XYZ file of C-alpha atoms in Angstrom:
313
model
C 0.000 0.000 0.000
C 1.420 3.179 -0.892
C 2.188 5.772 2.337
C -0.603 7.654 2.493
C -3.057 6.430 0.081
C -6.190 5.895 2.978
C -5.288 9.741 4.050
C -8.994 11.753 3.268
C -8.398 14.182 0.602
C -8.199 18.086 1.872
C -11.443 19.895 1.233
C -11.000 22.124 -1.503
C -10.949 25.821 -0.766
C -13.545 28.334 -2.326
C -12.058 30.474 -5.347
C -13.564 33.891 -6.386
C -12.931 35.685 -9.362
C -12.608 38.852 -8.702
C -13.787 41.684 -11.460
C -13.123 44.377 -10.209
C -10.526 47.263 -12.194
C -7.715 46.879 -9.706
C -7.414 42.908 -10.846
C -7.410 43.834 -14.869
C -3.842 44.185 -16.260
C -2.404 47.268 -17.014
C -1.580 47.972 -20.546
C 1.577 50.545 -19.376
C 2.963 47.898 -17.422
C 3.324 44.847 -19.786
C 6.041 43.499 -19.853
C 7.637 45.371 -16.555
C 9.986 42.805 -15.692
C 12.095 43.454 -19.000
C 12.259 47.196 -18.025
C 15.193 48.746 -17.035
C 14.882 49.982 -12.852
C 14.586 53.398 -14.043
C 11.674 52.529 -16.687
C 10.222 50.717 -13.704
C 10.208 54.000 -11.717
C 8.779 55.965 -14.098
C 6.049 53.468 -14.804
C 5.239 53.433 -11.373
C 5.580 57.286 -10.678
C 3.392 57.958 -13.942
C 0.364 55.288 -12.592
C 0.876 57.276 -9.373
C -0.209 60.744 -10.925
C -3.892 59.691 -11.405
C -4.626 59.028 -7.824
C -4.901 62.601 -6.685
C -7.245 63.394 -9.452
C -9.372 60.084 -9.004
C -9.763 61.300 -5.246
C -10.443 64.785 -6.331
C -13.380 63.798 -8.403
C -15.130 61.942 -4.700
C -14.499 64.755 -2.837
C -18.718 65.508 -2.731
C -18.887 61.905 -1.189
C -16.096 62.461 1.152
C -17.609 66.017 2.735
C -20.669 63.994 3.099
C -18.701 61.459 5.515
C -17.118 64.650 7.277
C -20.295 65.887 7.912
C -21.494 62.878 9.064
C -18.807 61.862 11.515
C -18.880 65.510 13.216
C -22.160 64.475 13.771
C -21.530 61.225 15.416
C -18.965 62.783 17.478
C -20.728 65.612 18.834
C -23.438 63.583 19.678
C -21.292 61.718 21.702
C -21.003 58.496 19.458
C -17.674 56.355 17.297
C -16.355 56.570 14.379
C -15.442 53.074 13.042
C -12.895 51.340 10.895
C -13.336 48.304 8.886
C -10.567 46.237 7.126
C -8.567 44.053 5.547
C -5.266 43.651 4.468
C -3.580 46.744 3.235
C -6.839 48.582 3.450
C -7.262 47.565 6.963
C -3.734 48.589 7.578
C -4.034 52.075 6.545
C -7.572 52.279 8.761
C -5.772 51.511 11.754
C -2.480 53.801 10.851
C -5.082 56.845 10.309
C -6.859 56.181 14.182
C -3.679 55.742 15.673
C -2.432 59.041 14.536
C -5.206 61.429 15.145
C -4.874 60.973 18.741
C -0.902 62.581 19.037
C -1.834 65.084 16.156
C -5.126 66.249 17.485
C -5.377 65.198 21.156
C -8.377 63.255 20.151
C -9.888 60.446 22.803
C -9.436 57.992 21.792
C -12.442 56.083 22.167
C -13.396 58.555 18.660
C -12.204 56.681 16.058
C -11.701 53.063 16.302
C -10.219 50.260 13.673
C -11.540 47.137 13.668
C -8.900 44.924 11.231
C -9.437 41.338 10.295
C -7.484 38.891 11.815
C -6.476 41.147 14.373
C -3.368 43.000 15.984
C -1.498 40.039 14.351
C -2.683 41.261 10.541
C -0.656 43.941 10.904
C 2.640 42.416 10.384
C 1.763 39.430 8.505
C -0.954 38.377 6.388
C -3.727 36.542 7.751
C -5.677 36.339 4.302
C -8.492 33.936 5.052
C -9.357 36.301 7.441
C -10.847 38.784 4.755
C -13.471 36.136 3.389
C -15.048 36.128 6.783
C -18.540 38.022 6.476
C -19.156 36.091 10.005
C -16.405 37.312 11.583
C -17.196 40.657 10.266
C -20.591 40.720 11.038
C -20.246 39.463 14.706
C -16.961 42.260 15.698
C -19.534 44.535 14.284
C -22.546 43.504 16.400
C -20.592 43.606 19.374
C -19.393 47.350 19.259
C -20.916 49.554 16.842
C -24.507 51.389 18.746
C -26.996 53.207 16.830
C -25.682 56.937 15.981
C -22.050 55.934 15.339
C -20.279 55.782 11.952
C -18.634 52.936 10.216
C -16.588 52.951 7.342
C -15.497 50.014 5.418
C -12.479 49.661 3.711
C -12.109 47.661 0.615
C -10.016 47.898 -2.463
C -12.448 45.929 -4.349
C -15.100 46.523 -2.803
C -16.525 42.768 -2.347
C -14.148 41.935 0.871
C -16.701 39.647 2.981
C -15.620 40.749 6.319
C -15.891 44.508 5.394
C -19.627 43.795 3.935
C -20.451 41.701 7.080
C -19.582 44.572 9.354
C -21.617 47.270 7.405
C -24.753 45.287 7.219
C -24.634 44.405 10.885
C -23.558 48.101 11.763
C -26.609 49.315 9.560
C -28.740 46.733 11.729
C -27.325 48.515 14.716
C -28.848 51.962 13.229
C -24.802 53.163 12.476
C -24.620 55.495 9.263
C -22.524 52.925 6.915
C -19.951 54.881 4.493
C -17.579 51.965 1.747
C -14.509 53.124 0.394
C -13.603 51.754 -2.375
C -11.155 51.639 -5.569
C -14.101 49.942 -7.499
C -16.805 52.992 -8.879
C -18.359 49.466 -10.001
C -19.614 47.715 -7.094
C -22.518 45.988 -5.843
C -22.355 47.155 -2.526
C -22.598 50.739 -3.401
C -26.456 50.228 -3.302
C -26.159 48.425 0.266
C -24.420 52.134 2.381
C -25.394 55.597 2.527
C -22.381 56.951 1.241
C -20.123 55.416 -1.291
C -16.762 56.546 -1.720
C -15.466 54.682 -5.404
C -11.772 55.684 -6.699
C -11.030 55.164 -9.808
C -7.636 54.138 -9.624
C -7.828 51.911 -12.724
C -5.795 48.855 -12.966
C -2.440 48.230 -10.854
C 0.897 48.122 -12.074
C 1.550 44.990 -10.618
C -1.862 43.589 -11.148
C -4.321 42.982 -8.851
C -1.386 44.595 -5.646
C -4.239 46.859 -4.055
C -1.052 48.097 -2.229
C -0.239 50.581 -4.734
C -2.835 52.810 -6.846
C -5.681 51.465 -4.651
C -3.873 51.770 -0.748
C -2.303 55.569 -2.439
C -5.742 56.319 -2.562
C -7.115 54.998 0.652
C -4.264 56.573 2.498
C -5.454 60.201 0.588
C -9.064 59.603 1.469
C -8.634 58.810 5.077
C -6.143 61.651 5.588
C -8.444 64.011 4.140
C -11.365 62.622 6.097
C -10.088 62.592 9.443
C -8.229 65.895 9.065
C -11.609 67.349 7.837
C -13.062 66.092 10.765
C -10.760 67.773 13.477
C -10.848 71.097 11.672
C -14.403 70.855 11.851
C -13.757 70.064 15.684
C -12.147 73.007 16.450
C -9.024 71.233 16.940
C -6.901 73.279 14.126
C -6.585 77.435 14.935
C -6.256 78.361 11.404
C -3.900 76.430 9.846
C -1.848 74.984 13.401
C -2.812 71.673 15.491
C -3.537 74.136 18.642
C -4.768 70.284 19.920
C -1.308 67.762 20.099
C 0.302 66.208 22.470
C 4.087 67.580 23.041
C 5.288 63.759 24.057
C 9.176 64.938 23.113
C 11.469 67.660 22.243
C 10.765 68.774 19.223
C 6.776 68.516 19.435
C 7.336 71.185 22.815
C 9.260 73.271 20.287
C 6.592 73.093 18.288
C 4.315 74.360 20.242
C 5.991 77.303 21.027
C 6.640 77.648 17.193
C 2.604 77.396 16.736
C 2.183 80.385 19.491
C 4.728 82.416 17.679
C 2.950 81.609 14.437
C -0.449 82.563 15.610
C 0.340 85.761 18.005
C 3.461 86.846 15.973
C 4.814 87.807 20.020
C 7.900 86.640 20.515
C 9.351 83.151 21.715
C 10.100 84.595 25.589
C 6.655 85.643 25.735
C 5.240 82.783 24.042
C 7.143 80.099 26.644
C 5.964 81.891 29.413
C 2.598 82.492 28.892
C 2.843 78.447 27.937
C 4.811 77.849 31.650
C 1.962 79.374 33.100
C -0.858 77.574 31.252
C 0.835 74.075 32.464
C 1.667 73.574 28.955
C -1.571 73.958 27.707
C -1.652 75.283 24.145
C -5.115 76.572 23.824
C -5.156 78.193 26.774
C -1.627 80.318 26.354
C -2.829 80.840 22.747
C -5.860 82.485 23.889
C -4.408 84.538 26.508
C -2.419 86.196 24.226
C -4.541 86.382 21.431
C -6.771 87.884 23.368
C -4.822 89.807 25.850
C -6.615 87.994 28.720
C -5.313 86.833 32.062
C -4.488 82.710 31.833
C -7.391 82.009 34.351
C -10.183 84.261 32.174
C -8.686 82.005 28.687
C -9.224 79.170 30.543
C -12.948 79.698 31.664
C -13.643 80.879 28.351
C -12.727 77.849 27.131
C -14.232 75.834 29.347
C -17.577 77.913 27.818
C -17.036 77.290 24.620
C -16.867 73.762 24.573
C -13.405 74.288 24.439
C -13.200 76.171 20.959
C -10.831 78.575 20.445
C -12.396 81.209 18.256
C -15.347 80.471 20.597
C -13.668 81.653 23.730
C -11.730 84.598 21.650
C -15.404 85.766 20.886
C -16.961 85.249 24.174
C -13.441 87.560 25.604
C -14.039 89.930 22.759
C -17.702 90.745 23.936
């Protein structure tokens, strides 16, 4: 008897074809491994050059997420991530940077990637083709009045789809970004973000064109969202966290910036704020003793041009 011949065959795994643009091949790229590096580069660099412009043309669909997140927020609710893979990757990237940049809690924005903290450094693929799995993190955490946003290069990812339709079940506004203006989905959320990124240069390696673009979208999104906050002063993040040297010398660079006094004054009206920005900001803005900025604050839900208005009156 040969070894092995009574052994049960393995069960076959399920195969999808997947139609959506980022798996078609890319005419500019044929033949890329006969190209010289710096051909490569170019190739690459030129494919690059239509993401901005693909994002530019969703940028309707994109204030409608802002708007709907600020929302959520001030209504005391989450904002949700949903992933996989490279998509899921850049979801949990954006929420863990908001809270340094912007001092946000961070209980606002949570990412939810599948097959957990250990997808981030290697690739735990099955976990993307399960809607269950999805469906059930979903259920367990998203509450009426928050908002979820799937992430999906092709739009189809079963986990990502299993989360929104439970979320929606939960009463969450549902938002899918995509690099797929074709999908089925689209009819299944309330906003629908679709890139058209076109085909890959490496076909059907979402971590290119299509993660470019995610990576643009969620920046803009979640940056959108803290301006509309009240976390930026004009153009400065009046909100971080100075965790090390340089971000303390950035703060006094940002009260500089925004008073035009000079550093002395800046670092001491800071020393006597206890290093709070917003307050020191608006005592000198407004010419106000550190105690009076810091009430007015306090009455303006902690808005700057709010409390420079409420001095000013």
């Amino acid at each position: 008897m040969t070894a092995g011949a009574d052994l049960p065959a393995s069960p076959a795994r399920p195969t999808v074809r997947v139609g959506a643009p980022t798996e078609r091949r890319n005419p500019l790229s044929v033949d890329l491994d006969l190209m010289s590096t710096r051909d490569v580069l170019t190739v690459i660099n030129e494919a690059d050059r239509r993401v901005p412009a693909a994002v530019a043309a969703v940028l309707d669909e994109i204030a409608t997420t802002v708007d709907l997140a600020v929302a959520a927020l001030r209504g005391g609710h989450r904002v949700h991530y949903f992933g996989a893979g490279t998509s899921g990757r850049l979801g949990v990237l954006d929420a863990a940077e908001l809270a340094p940049t912007f001092n946000s809690p961070r209980h606002w924005f949570c990412a939810h990637l599948a097959g957990g903290p250990d997808a981030m450094w290697r690739a735990v693929e099955d976990a993307e083709d399960d809607n269950g799995g999805g469906a059930v993190e979903a259920a367990s955490c998203v509450r009426a009045g928050d908002l979820v946003v799937g992430l999906a290069a092709s739009g189809r990812t079963p986990y990502v789809l299993g989360a929104l339709a439970a979320a929606r079940a939960n009463g969450a506004s549902t938002v899918l970004l995509c690099a797929n203006p074709e999908a089925e989905a689209a009819r299944s959320v309330d906003v629908f973000i679709g890139v058209d990124t076109g085909p890959e240069v490496v076909t059907g390696s979402t971590r290119m064109k299509a993660g470019t673009a995610q990576k643009l979208v969620l920046n803009t999104f979640s940056t959108a969202v803290m301006v509309r906050l009240g976390r930026v002063y004009s153009n400065l993040m009046i909100d971080m966290v100075a965790t090390n040297a340089k971000l303390r010398g950035r703060m006094i660079s940002i009260l500089v910036e925004a008073t035009g006094c000079s550093e002395d004054i800046s670092q001491q009206a800071l020393t006597k704020a206890d290093g709070d920005l917003k307050t020191a900001l608006v005592s000198l803005v407004s010419g106000a003793e550190i105690d009076a900025a810091r009430a007015a604050l306090a009455r303006s839900a902690d808005q700057v041009r709010g409390a420079l208005a409420l001095l000013a009156s």
